[in-house]
C-alpha positions as a LaTeX table, in Angstrom:
\begin{tabular}{lrrr}
\hline
Residue & $x$ (\AA) & $y$ (\AA) & $z$ (\AA) \\
\hline
Met1 & 4.76 & $-26.25$ & $-19.96$ \\
Thr2 & 5.57 & $-25.91$ & $-16.26$ \\
Ser3 & 6.23 & $-22.63$ & $-14.49$ \\
Asp4 & 9.95 & $-23.47$ & $-14.46$ \\
Glu5 & 9.92 & $-23.87$ & $-18.23$ \\
Gln6 & 8.13 & $-20.62$ & $-18.94$ \\
Thr7 & 10.13 & $-17.56$ & $-19.89$ \\
Gly8 & 9.71 & $-14.30$ & $-18.02$ \\
Asp9 & 7.84 & $-12.77$ & $-20.95$ \\
Glu10 & 5.47 & $-15.75$ & $-21.13$ \\
Arg11 & 4.79 & $-15.57$ & $-17.41$ \\
Ala12 & 4.06 & $-11.85$ & $-17.68$ \\
Gly13 & 1.80 & $-12.19$ & $-20.69$ \\
Ala14 & $-0.48$ & $-15.08$ & $-19.79$ \\
Gly15 & $-3.84$ & $-14.74$ & $-18.14$ \\
His16 & $-6.31$ & $-11.91$ & $-17.52$ \\
Gly17 & $-6.82$ & $-9.91$ & $-20.67$ \\
Gly18 & $-3.71$ & $-8.10$ & $-21.79$ \\
Cys19 & $-1.93$ & $-7.93$ & $-18.44$ \\
Gly20 & $-2.70$ & $-11.26$ & $-16.89$ \\
Cys21 & $-0.82$ & $-14.04$ & $-15.22$ \\
Gly22 & $-0.67$ & $-17.79$ & $-14.89$ \\
Cys23 & $-3.38$ & $-17.83$ & $-12.24$ \\
Gly24 & $-5.47$ & $-15.40$ & $-14.22$ \\
Thr25 & $-8.42$ & $-16.34$ & $-16.36$ \\
Pro26 & $-8.85$ & $-15.66$ & $-20.06$ \\
Gly27 & $-11.66$ & $-13.30$ & $-20.98$ \\
Arg28 & $-15.01$ & $-14.81$ & $-21.86$ \\
Asp29 & $-14.33$ & $-14.31$ & $-25.57$ \\
Ala30 & $-11.57$ & $-16.95$ & $-25.34$ \\
Phe31 & $-14.39$ & $-19.52$ & $-25.28$ \\
Val32 & $-17.14$ & $-17.84$ & $-27.34$ \\
Pro33 & $-16.89$ & $-15.49$ & $-30.34$ \\
Leu34 & $-17.43$ & $-11.78$ & $-29.86$ \\
Gly35 & $-20.99$ & $-10.67$ & $-30.49$ \\
Ser36 & $-22.58$ & $-13.85$ & $-29.12$ \\
Arg37 & $-23.72$ & $-12.29$ & $-25.87$ \\
Pro38 & $-27.21$ & $-13.38$ & $-24.73$ \\
Ala39 & $-29.85$ & $-10.92$ & $-23.65$ \\
Asp40 & $-29.06$ & $-9.16$ & $-20.39$ \\
Ala41 & $-30.86$ & $-10.28$ & $-17.27$ \\
Ala42 & $-33.18$ & $-7.80$ & $-15.59$ \\
Ala43 & $-31.54$ & $-5.48$ & $-13.10$ \\
Ala44 & $-31.83$ & $-6.60$ & $-9.50$ \\
Pro45 & $-34.20$ & $-4.48$ & $-7.38$ \\
Ala46 & $-32.86$ & $-2.61$ & $-4.37$ \\
Arg47 & $-32.71$ & $-2.88$ & $-1.46$ \\
Gly48 & $-31.64$ & $-6.02$ & 0.30 \\
Arg49 & $-29.89$ & $-6.90$ & 3.52 \\
His50 & $-26.10$ & $-6.85$ & 3.44 \\
Asp51 & $-24.89$ & $-8.76$ & 6.48 \\
Val52 & $-21.13$ & $-8.77$ & 5.94 \\
Glu53 & $-19.20$ & $-7.39$ & 8.90 \\
Gln54 & $-17.71$ & $-3.95$ & 8.26 \\
Ala55 & $-14.14$ & $-2.78$ & 8.77 \\
His56 & $-13.59$ & 0.92 & 9.34 \\
Val57 & $-10.78$ & 2.46 & 7.30 \\
Pro58 & $-9.85$ & 5.93 & 8.58 \\
Ala59 & $-9.17$ & 8.89 & 6.34 \\
Gly60 & $-5.51$ & 9.13 & 5.52 \\
Arg61 & $-2.69$ & 9.24 & 3.05 \\
Phe62 & $-0.59$ & 6.41 & 1.68 \\
Thr63 & 1.91 & 5.60 & $-1.05$ \\
Met64 & 0.21 & 3.65 & $-3.83$ \\
Gly65 & 2.21 & 1.30 & $-6.06$ \\
Asp66 & 4.97 & $-1.28$ & $-5.87$ \\
Ser67 & 7.79 & $-0.79$ & $-3.37$ \\
Ser68 & 9.20 & $-4.33$ & $-3.47$ \\
Gly69 & 10.59 & $-4.43$ & $-7.00$ \\
Asp70 & 8.43 & $-7.48$ & $-7.73$ \\
Arg71 & 6.14 & $-5.64$ & $-10.13$ \\
Asn72 & 5.10 & $-7.37$ & $-13.35$ \\
Pro73 & 5.72 & $-5.86$ & $-16.80$ \\
Gly74 & 2.67 & $-4.21$ & $-18.26$ \\
Asp75 & 0.65 & $-4.11$ & $-15.04$ \\
Gly76 & 1.28 & $-0.43$ & $-14.33$ \\
Glu77 & 2.24 & $-0.70$ & $-10.65$ \\
Thr78 & 4.42 & 2.39 & $-10.98$ \\
Pro79 & 5.16 & 5.20 & $-10.56$ \\
Arg80 & 4.59 & 5.16 & $-6.81$ \\
His81 & 2.47 & 8.14 & $-5.87$ \\
Glu82 & 0.86 & 9.67 & $-2.81$ \\
Val83 & $-2.90$ & 9.28 & $-2.49$ \\
Ser84 & $-5.25$ & 10.71 & 0.15 \\
Leu85 & $-8.63$ & 9.11 & 0.84 \\
Asp86 & $-11.70$ & 9.90 & 2.85 \\
Ala87 & $-12.74$ & 7.40 & 5.52 \\
Phe88 & $-14.92$ & 4.52 & 4.42 \\
Glu89 & $-16.45$ & 1.24 & 5.56 \\
Ile90 & $-15.46$ & $-1.91$ & 3.66 \\
Asp91 & $-16.50$ & $-5.53$ & 3.98 \\
Ala92 & $-14.22$ & $-7.39$ & 6.37 \\
Thr93 & $-14.52$ & $-10.42$ & 4.07 \\
Thr94 & $-15.43$ & $-11.08$ & 0.50 \\
Val95 & $-19.12$ & $-11.73$ & $-0.17$ \\
Thr96 & $-19.78$ & $-15.38$ & 0.64 \\
Asn97 & $-21.84$ & $-18.05$ & $-1.06$ \\
Ala98 & $-24.44$ & $-17.61$ & 1.68 \\
Asp99 & $-24.58$ & $-13.85$ & 1.10 \\
Phe100 & $-24.91$ & $-14.27$ & $-2.65$ \\
Ala101 & $-27.52$ & $-17.00$ & $-2.28$ \\
Arg102 & $-29.69$ & $-14.63$ & $-0.25$ \\
Phe103 & $-29.37$ & $-11.98$ & $-2.98$ \\
Val104 & $-30.35$ & $-14.49$ & $-5.67$ \\
Gly105 & $-33.17$ & $-15.89$ & $-3.56$ \\
Glu106 & $-34.71$ & $-12.46$ & $-2.98$ \\
Thr107 & $-34.29$ & $-11.13$ & $-6.53$ \\
Gly108 & $-34.24$ & $-14.09$ & $-8.88$ \\
Tyr109 & $-31.10$ & $-12.64$ & $-10.41$ \\
Arg110 & $-29.26$ & $-14.77$ & $-12.99$ \\
Thr111 & $-25.53$ & $-14.29$ & $-13.24$ \\
Glu112 & $-23.73$ & $-13.88$ & $-16.54$ \\
Ala113 & $-22.27$ & $-17.36$ & $-16.15$ \\
Glu114 & $-25.86$ & $-18.61$ & $-16.19$ \\
Thr115 & $-27.03$ & $-16.44$ & $-19.09$ \\
Phe116 & $-23.98$ & $-17.32$ & $-21.17$ \\
Gly117 & $-24.29$ & $-20.94$ & $-20.09$ \\
Phe118 & $-20.69$ & $-21.46$ & $-19.02$ \\
Ser119 & $-17.80$ & $-20.15$ & $-16.94$ \\
Ala120 & $-14.05$ & $-20.72$ & $-16.58$ \\
Val121 & $-12.94$ & $-23.52$ & $-14.22$ \\
Phe122 & $-9.40$ & $-24.51$ & $-13.26$ \\
His123 & $-8.74$ & $-27.99$ & $-14.64$ \\
Leu124 & $-8.19$ & $-29.70$ & $-11.26$ \\
Ala125 & $-11.50$ & $-28.31$ & $-9.99$ \\
Val126 & $-13.72$ & $-29.45$ & $-12.87$ \\
Glu127 & $-16.74$ & $-31.54$ & $-11.84$ \\
Ala128 & $-18.58$ & $-32.08$ & $-15.10$ \\
Asp129 & $-19.28$ & $-34.65$ & $-17.75$ \\
Pro130 & $-16.82$ & $-34.56$ & $-20.67$ \\
Ala131 & $-19.61$ & $-33.27$ & $-22.93$ \\
Asp132 & $-19.86$ & $-30.16$ & $-20.76$ \\
Ile133 & $-16.20$ & $-29.21$ & $-21.19$ \\
Met134 & $-15.95$ & $-26.73$ & $-24.05$ \\
Gly135 & $-12.17$ & $-26.88$ & $-24.28$ \\
Gln136 & $-9.04$ & $-25.14$ & $-23.06$ \\
Ala137 & $-8.12$ & $-21.50$ & $-23.42$ \\
Glu138 & $-5.23$ & $-20.76$ & $-25.76$ \\
Gly139 & $-2.18$ & $-19.69$ & $-23.75$ \\
Thr140 & $-3.68$ & $-20.84$ & $-20.44$ \\
Pro141 & $-4.65$ & $-24.48$ & $-21.07$ \\
Trp142 & $-5.27$ & $-25.12$ & $-17.38$ \\
Trp143 & $-8.50$ & $-23.12$ & $-17.75$ \\
Phe144 & $-11.53$ & $-24.92$ & $-19.19$ \\
Gly145 & $-14.78$ & $-23.41$ & $-20.34$ \\
Val146 & $-17.38$ & $-25.54$ & $-18.55$ \\
Arg147 & $-21.07$ & $-25.51$ & $-19.39$ \\
Gly148 & $-23.20$ & $-25.26$ & $-16.28$ \\
Ala149 & $-20.43$ & $-23.79$ & $-14.10$ \\
Asp150 & $-21.70$ & $-20.85$ & $-12.05$ \\
Trp151 & $-21.66$ & $-19.49$ & $-8.51$ \\
Ala152 & $-23.84$ & $-22.37$ & $-7.24$ \\
His153 & $-21.92$ & $-25.00$ & $-9.25$ \\
Pro154 & $-18.30$ & $-23.81$ & $-9.07$ \\
Gly155 & $-16.77$ & $-26.93$ & $-10.61$ \\
Gly156 & $-19.55$ & $-27.54$ & $-13.12$ \\
Pro157 & $-22.96$ & $-29.26$ & $-13.10$ \\
Arg158 & $-21.80$ & $-32.09$ & $-10.82$ \\
Ser159 & $-20.75$ & $-29.68$ & $-8.05$ \\
Asp160 & $-22.53$ & $-27.46$ & $-5.56$ \\
Val161 & $-21.71$ & $-25.13$ & $-2.65$ \\
Glu162 & $-23.18$ & $-27.26$ & 0.14 \\
Gly163 & $-20.78$ & $-27.09$ & 3.08 \\
Cys164 & $-19.03$ & $-24.08$ & 1.51 \\
Glu165 & $-21.50$ & $-21.40$ & 2.52 \\
Asp166 & $-18.67$ & $-19.44$ & 4.21 \\
His167 & $-16.42$ & $-19.55$ & 1.14 \\
Pro168 & $-16.24$ & $-16.59$ & $-1.26$ \\
Ala169 & $-18.83$ & $-16.46$ & $-4.02$ \\
Thr170 & $-17.06$ & $-17.05$ & $-7.34$ \\
His171 & $-18.05$ & $-17.17$ & $-11.03$ \\
Val172 & $-19.36$ & $-13.64$ & $-10.44$ \\
Ser173 & $-18.61$ & $-11.13$ & $-13.20$ \\
Trp174 & $-18.01$ & $-7.44$ & $-12.58$ \\
Asn175 & $-21.53$ & $-6.79$ & $-13.86$ \\
Asp176 & $-22.92$ & $-9.37$ & $-11.42$ \\
Ala177 & $-21.03$ & $-7.77$ & $-8.53$ \\
Val178 & $-22.48$ & $-4.37$ & $-9.46$ \\
Ala179 & $-25.98$ & $-5.88$ & $-9.52$ \\
Tyr180 & $-25.42$ & $-7.23$ & $-6.00$ \\
Cys181 & $-24.23$ & $-3.78$ & $-4.91$ \\
Ala182 & $-27.37$ & $-2.14$ & $-6.32$ \\
Trp183 & $-29.51$ & $-4.55$ & $-4.32$ \\
Ala184 & $-27.47$ & $-4.10$ & $-1.15$ \\
Gly185 & $-27.12$ & $-0.32$ & $-1.37$ \\
Arg186 & $-23.35$ & $-0.62$ & $-1.72$ \\
Arg187 & $-20.66$ & $-0.18$ & $-4.36$ \\
Leu188 & $-17.38$ & $-1.79$ & $-5.32$ \\
Pro189 & $-14.23$ & $-0.27$ & $-3.84$ \\
Thr190 & $-12.11$ & 1.96 & $-6.00$ \\
Glu191 & $-8.69$ & 0.54 & $-6.73$ \\
Ala192 & $-7.11$ & 3.10 & $-4.39$ \\
Glu193 & $-9.54$ & 2.25 & $-1.59$ \\
Trp194 & $-8.86$ & $-1.44$ & $-2.07$ \\
Glu195 & $-5.06$ & $-1.04$ & $-1.84$ \\
Tyr196 & $-5.25$ & 1.34 & 1.13 \\
Ala197 & $-7.54$ & $-1.08$ & 3.01 \\
Ala198 & $-5.43$ & $-4.11$ & 2.07 \\
Arg199 & $-2.31$ & $-2.49$ & 3.50 \\
Gly200 & $-3.97$ & $-2.39$ & 6.91 \\
Gly201 & $-2.13$ & 0.75 & 7.96 \\
Ile202 & 1.37 & $-0.53$ & 7.04 \\
Asp203 & 2.46 & 1.91 & 4.34 \\
Gly204 & 4.94 & 0.62 & 1.78 \\
Ala205 & 4.71 & $-3.05$ & 2.79 \\
Lys206 & 4.62 & $-5.87$ & 0.28 \\
Tyr207 & 1.79 & $-7.78$ & 1.97 \\
Pro208 & $-1.08$ & $-6.94$ & 4.36 \\
Trp209 & 1.01 & $-8.26$ & 7.29 \\
Gly210 & 4.32 & $-6.64$ & 6.28 \\
Asp211 & 7.25 & $-7.82$ & 4.17 \\
Thr212 & 7.64 & $-11.36$ & 5.57 \\
Glu213 & 6.97 & $-13.98$ & 2.90 \\
Val214 & 3.65 & $-15.77$ & 2.94 \\
Asp215 & 5.05 & $-19.13$ & 4.08 \\
Asp216 & 7.58 & $-17.86$ & 6.63 \\
Gly217 & 6.59 & $-19.27$ & 10.02 \\
Gly218 & 3.22 & $-20.63$ & 8.87 \\
Trp219 & 0.92 & $-19.85$ & 5.95 \\
Arg220 & $-0.63$ & $-16.38$ & 5.86 \\
Ala221 & $-2.64$ & $-16.64$ & 2.63 \\
Asn222 & $-4.26$ & $-19.19$ & 0.34 \\
Ile223 & $-2.00$ & $-19.54$ & $-2.71$ \\
Trp224 & $-0.54$ & $-22.41$ & $-4.76$ \\
Gln225 & 2.07 & $-24.82$ & $-3.41$ \\
Gly226 & 3.86 & $-27.34$ & $-5.59$ \\
Thr227 & 4.35 & $-27.41$ & $-9.35$ \\
Phe228 & 1.82 & $-25.35$ & $-11.25$ \\
Pro229 & $-0.51$ & $-26.30$ & $-12.84$ \\
Arg230 & $-0.40$ & $-30.05$ & $-12.16$ \\
Asp231 & 0.50 & $-30.69$ & $-8.54$ \\
Asn232 & $-0.69$ & $-28.77$ & $-5.49$ \\
Thr233 & 0.78 & $-30.13$ & $-2.25$ \\
Leu234 & $-1.99$ & $-28.42$ & $-0.25$ \\
Asp235 & 0.47 & $-27.18$ & 2.37 \\
Asp236 & $-1.92$ & $-24.37$ & 3.28 \\
Gly237 & $-4.85$ & $-26.79$ & 3.38 \\
Trp238 & $-6.76$ & $-25.74$ & 0.27 \\
Leu239 & $-6.88$ & $-26.68$ & $-3.41$ \\
Thr240 & $-9.35$ & $-23.94$ & $-4.33$ \\
Thr241 & $-11.15$ & $-21.45$ & $-2.10$ \\
Ala242 & $-10.82$ & $-21.31$ & 1.68 \\
Pro243 & $-13.46$ & $-19.99$ & 4.10 \\
Val244 & $-13.36$ & $-16.20$ & 4.15 \\
Arg245 & $-12.18$ & $-16.10$ & 7.79 \\
Thr246 & $-9.09$ & $-18.22$ & 7.29 \\
Phe247 & $-5.62$ & $-17.03$ & 8.42 \\
Glu248 & $-5.47$ & $-13.66$ & 10.25 \\
Pro249 & $-7.06$ & $-10.28$ & 9.47 \\
Asn250 & $-4.89$ & $-7.26$ & 8.74 \\
Gly251 & $-4.58$ & $-4.11$ & 10.82 \\
Tyr252 & $-7.91$ & $-2.73$ & 9.60 \\
Gly253 & $-9.71$ & $-6.03$ & 10.15 \\
Leu254 & $-9.81$ & $-7.27$ & 6.54 \\
Trp255 & $-9.59$ & $-11.03$ & 6.06 \\
Gln256 & $-7.63$ & $-12.36$ & 3.08 \\
Pro257 & $-7.32$ & $-9.28$ & 0.88 \\
Val258 & $-4.55$ & $-11.22$ & $-0.88$ \\
Gly259 & $-4.78$ & $-14.83$ & $-2.01$ \\
Asn260 & $-7.97$ & $-16.92$ & $-2.02$ \\
Val261 & $-9.83$ & $-15.02$ & $-4.78$ \\
Trp262 & $-9.24$ & $-12.04$ & $-7.02$ \\
Glu263 & $-11.50$ & $-9.12$ & $-6.09$ \\
Trp264 & $-13.28$ & $-6.84$ & $-8.55$ \\
Cys265 & $-12.79$ & $-3.09$ & $-8.15$ \\
Gln266 & $-14.87$ & $-0.24$ & $-9.49$ \\
Asp267 & $-12.21$ & 1.20 & $-11.82$ \\
Trp268 & $-11.54$ & 0.72 & $-15.49$ \\
Phe269 & $-8.03$ & $-0.65$ & $-16.02$ \\
Asp270 & $-5.29$ & 1.43 & $-17.60$ \\
Pro271 & $-1.62$ & 0.44 & $-17.08$ \\
Gly272 & $-0.60$ & 4.07 & $-17.54$ \\
Phe273 & $-3.09$ & 5.62 & $-15.14$ \\
Tyr274 & $-0.64$ & 6.10 & $-12.27$ \\
Glu275 & 1.25 & 8.63 & $-14.42$ \\
His276 & $-1.59$ & 11.11 & $-14.02$ \\
Ser277 & $-3.75$ & 9.80 & $-11.19$ \\
Pro278 & $-5.44$ & 12.46 & $-9.03$ \\
Ala279 & $-3.92$ & 12.82 & $-5.58$ \\
Ala280 & $-7.25$ & 12.74 & $-3.72$ \\
Asn281 & $-9.89$ & 9.99 & $-3.92$ \\
Pro282 & $-8.98$ & 8.72 & $-7.42$ \\
Thr283 & $-11.68$ & 6.72 & $-9.20$ \\
Gly284 & $-9.69$ & 5.48 & $-12.20$ \\
Pro285 & $-9.99$ & 6.23 & $-15.92$ \\
Asp286 & $-13.23$ & 7.54 & $-17.41$ \\
Arg287 & $-13.50$ & 4.66 & $-19.86$ \\
Gly288 & $-11.91$ & 1.38 & $-20.85$ \\
Gly289 & $-12.51$ & $-2.19$ & $-21.91$ \\
Met290 & $-11.34$ & $-4.04$ & $-18.78$ \\
Arg291 & $-12.13$ & $-3.68$ & $-15.08$ \\
Val292 & $-9.52$ & $-3.90$ & $-12.33$ \\
Leu293 & $-9.00$ & $-7.06$ & $-10.28$ \\
Arg294 & $-6.88$ & $-7.06$ & $-7.12$ \\
Gly295 & $-5.36$ & $-9.45$ & $-4.60$ \\
Gly296 & $-4.38$ & $-12.62$ & $-6.47$ \\
Ser297 & $-5.93$ & $-16.01$ & $-5.80$ \\
Tyr298 & $-5.44$ & $-19.61$ & $-4.71$ \\
Leu299 & $-3.62$ & $-20.19$ & $-8.00$ \\
Cys300 & $-0.83$ & $-17.64$ & $-7.45$ \\
His301 & 2.75 & $-18.66$ & $-6.68$ \\
Ile302 & 5.92 & $-16.60$ & $-6.44$ \\
Ser303 & 7.66 & $-18.73$ & $-9.09$ \\
Tyr304 & 5.42 & $-17.55$ & $-11.90$ \\
Cys305 & 2.72 & $-15.16$ & $-10.62$ \\
Asn306 & 3.42 & $-13.05$ & $-7.56$ \\
Arg307 & 0.27 & $-10.98$ & $-7.83$ \\
Tyr308 & $-0.82$ & $-11.75$ & $-4.27$ \\
Arg309 & 0.83 & $-8.50$ & $-3.17$ \\
Asn310 & $-0.81$ & $-5.25$ & $-1.99$ \\
Ser311 & 0.15 & $-3.33$ & $-5.13$ \\
Ala312 & $-0.36$ & $-6.05$ & $-7.75$ \\
Arg313 & $-2.92$ & $-5.39$ & $-10.47$ \\
Ser314 & $-4.82$ & $-7.41$ & $-13.02$ \\
Ser315 & $-7.95$ & $-7.02$ & $-15.14$ \\
Asn316 & $-10.63$ & $-8.73$ & $-17.17$ \\
Thr317 & $-13.69$ & $-7.83$ & $-19.20$ \\
Pro318 & $-16.72$ & $-6.89$ & $-17.10$ \\
Asp319 & $-18.75$ & $-9.85$ & $-18.37$ \\
Ser320 & $-16.08$ & $-12.50$ & $-17.64$ \\
Ser321 & $-16.48$ & $-14.94$ & $-14.77$ \\
Met322 & $-14.13$ & $-17.50$ & $-13.29$ \\
Gly323 & $-13.66$ & $-19.87$ & $-10.39$ \\
Asn324 & $-11.05$ & $-17.73$ & $-8.64$ \\
Ala325 & $-12.62$ & $-14.25$ & $-8.51$ \\
Gly326 & $-15.15$ & $-12.67$ & $-6.18$ \\
Phe327 & $-15.70$ & $-9.27$ & $-4.59$ \\
Arg328 & $-16.20$ & $-7.21$ & $-1.46$ \\
Thr329 & $-18.15$ & $-3.96$ & $-1.18$ \\
Val330 & $-17.92$ & $-0.55$ & 0.48 \\
Ser331 & $-20.50$ & 1.83 & 1.88 \\
Leu332 & $-21.98$ & 4.43 & $-0.47$ \\
Ala333 & $-21.55$ & 7.43 & 1.80 \\
Pro334 & $-18.12$ & 8.50 & 3.07 \\
Glu335 & $-17.68$ & 8.25 & 6.82 \\
Pro336 & $-17.52$ & 11.54 & 8.77 \\
\hline
\end{tabular}
């Protein structure tokens, strides 16, 4: 079924967990039964060297939530509410393959894609023998479970990241991202911090650069062009990930907070949380089953999944990994 043939309800319901989208990935249990988790890898030792350039985000107040009317049912982008945050330092880019390789090289850490033995790969990006393809996910058949797909083999066993050292690390679960943070002496951004930083000082705007659409006057983000999920015209130059310093940074110096890859946040996901969110430095619900993802990815398109907006939300289980999600980190201590 093409995006044009999908109904609005189908577009809203497909993808990440219970609130996903066409470019979202099914949870890991779409490919393996619950309860089949392998033994956890040992925790990564701290502390390593985190070399990602930092962007300073000043203390301030902003309006969190959707102002464009393009919100998706069930995502919980409303009600809009005022949030105040302390200053913080955030990675100017997502963590790259080179950054993640250094972490793995120093710690011997094995990602959950490696311990489970597979990860989710978009069908046009698969580089694997047919025997390594576990099958398609129900409801999102463009996603394949591929044995041997991981951060170092993003398309499967016949792929690698040579020449893509400056691309975002993918096939990294929330748990993997937290392990990297422990090694680096960092943490994941809260959902409020992520949205405030993504806005780049433009309160109420749809995108990090304002309200102008992504393709108006030249591409501003790495998303899908063409007919999803079969034909990508590559108008922006990329089928999957782009180097982390592609396009232009926002007003705070963040590169590609929207498009390219989804980014894990610290918070548990709750579509009703905005109804009672604290006004100062919110950290999300106390518990949950899914972790927040923000920013959309190279598979988003306005015709079926417009979650490459500042306020758009998605989620997945903390042990799920996929070829279109990565992360950036923030400093542990608030800035004076």
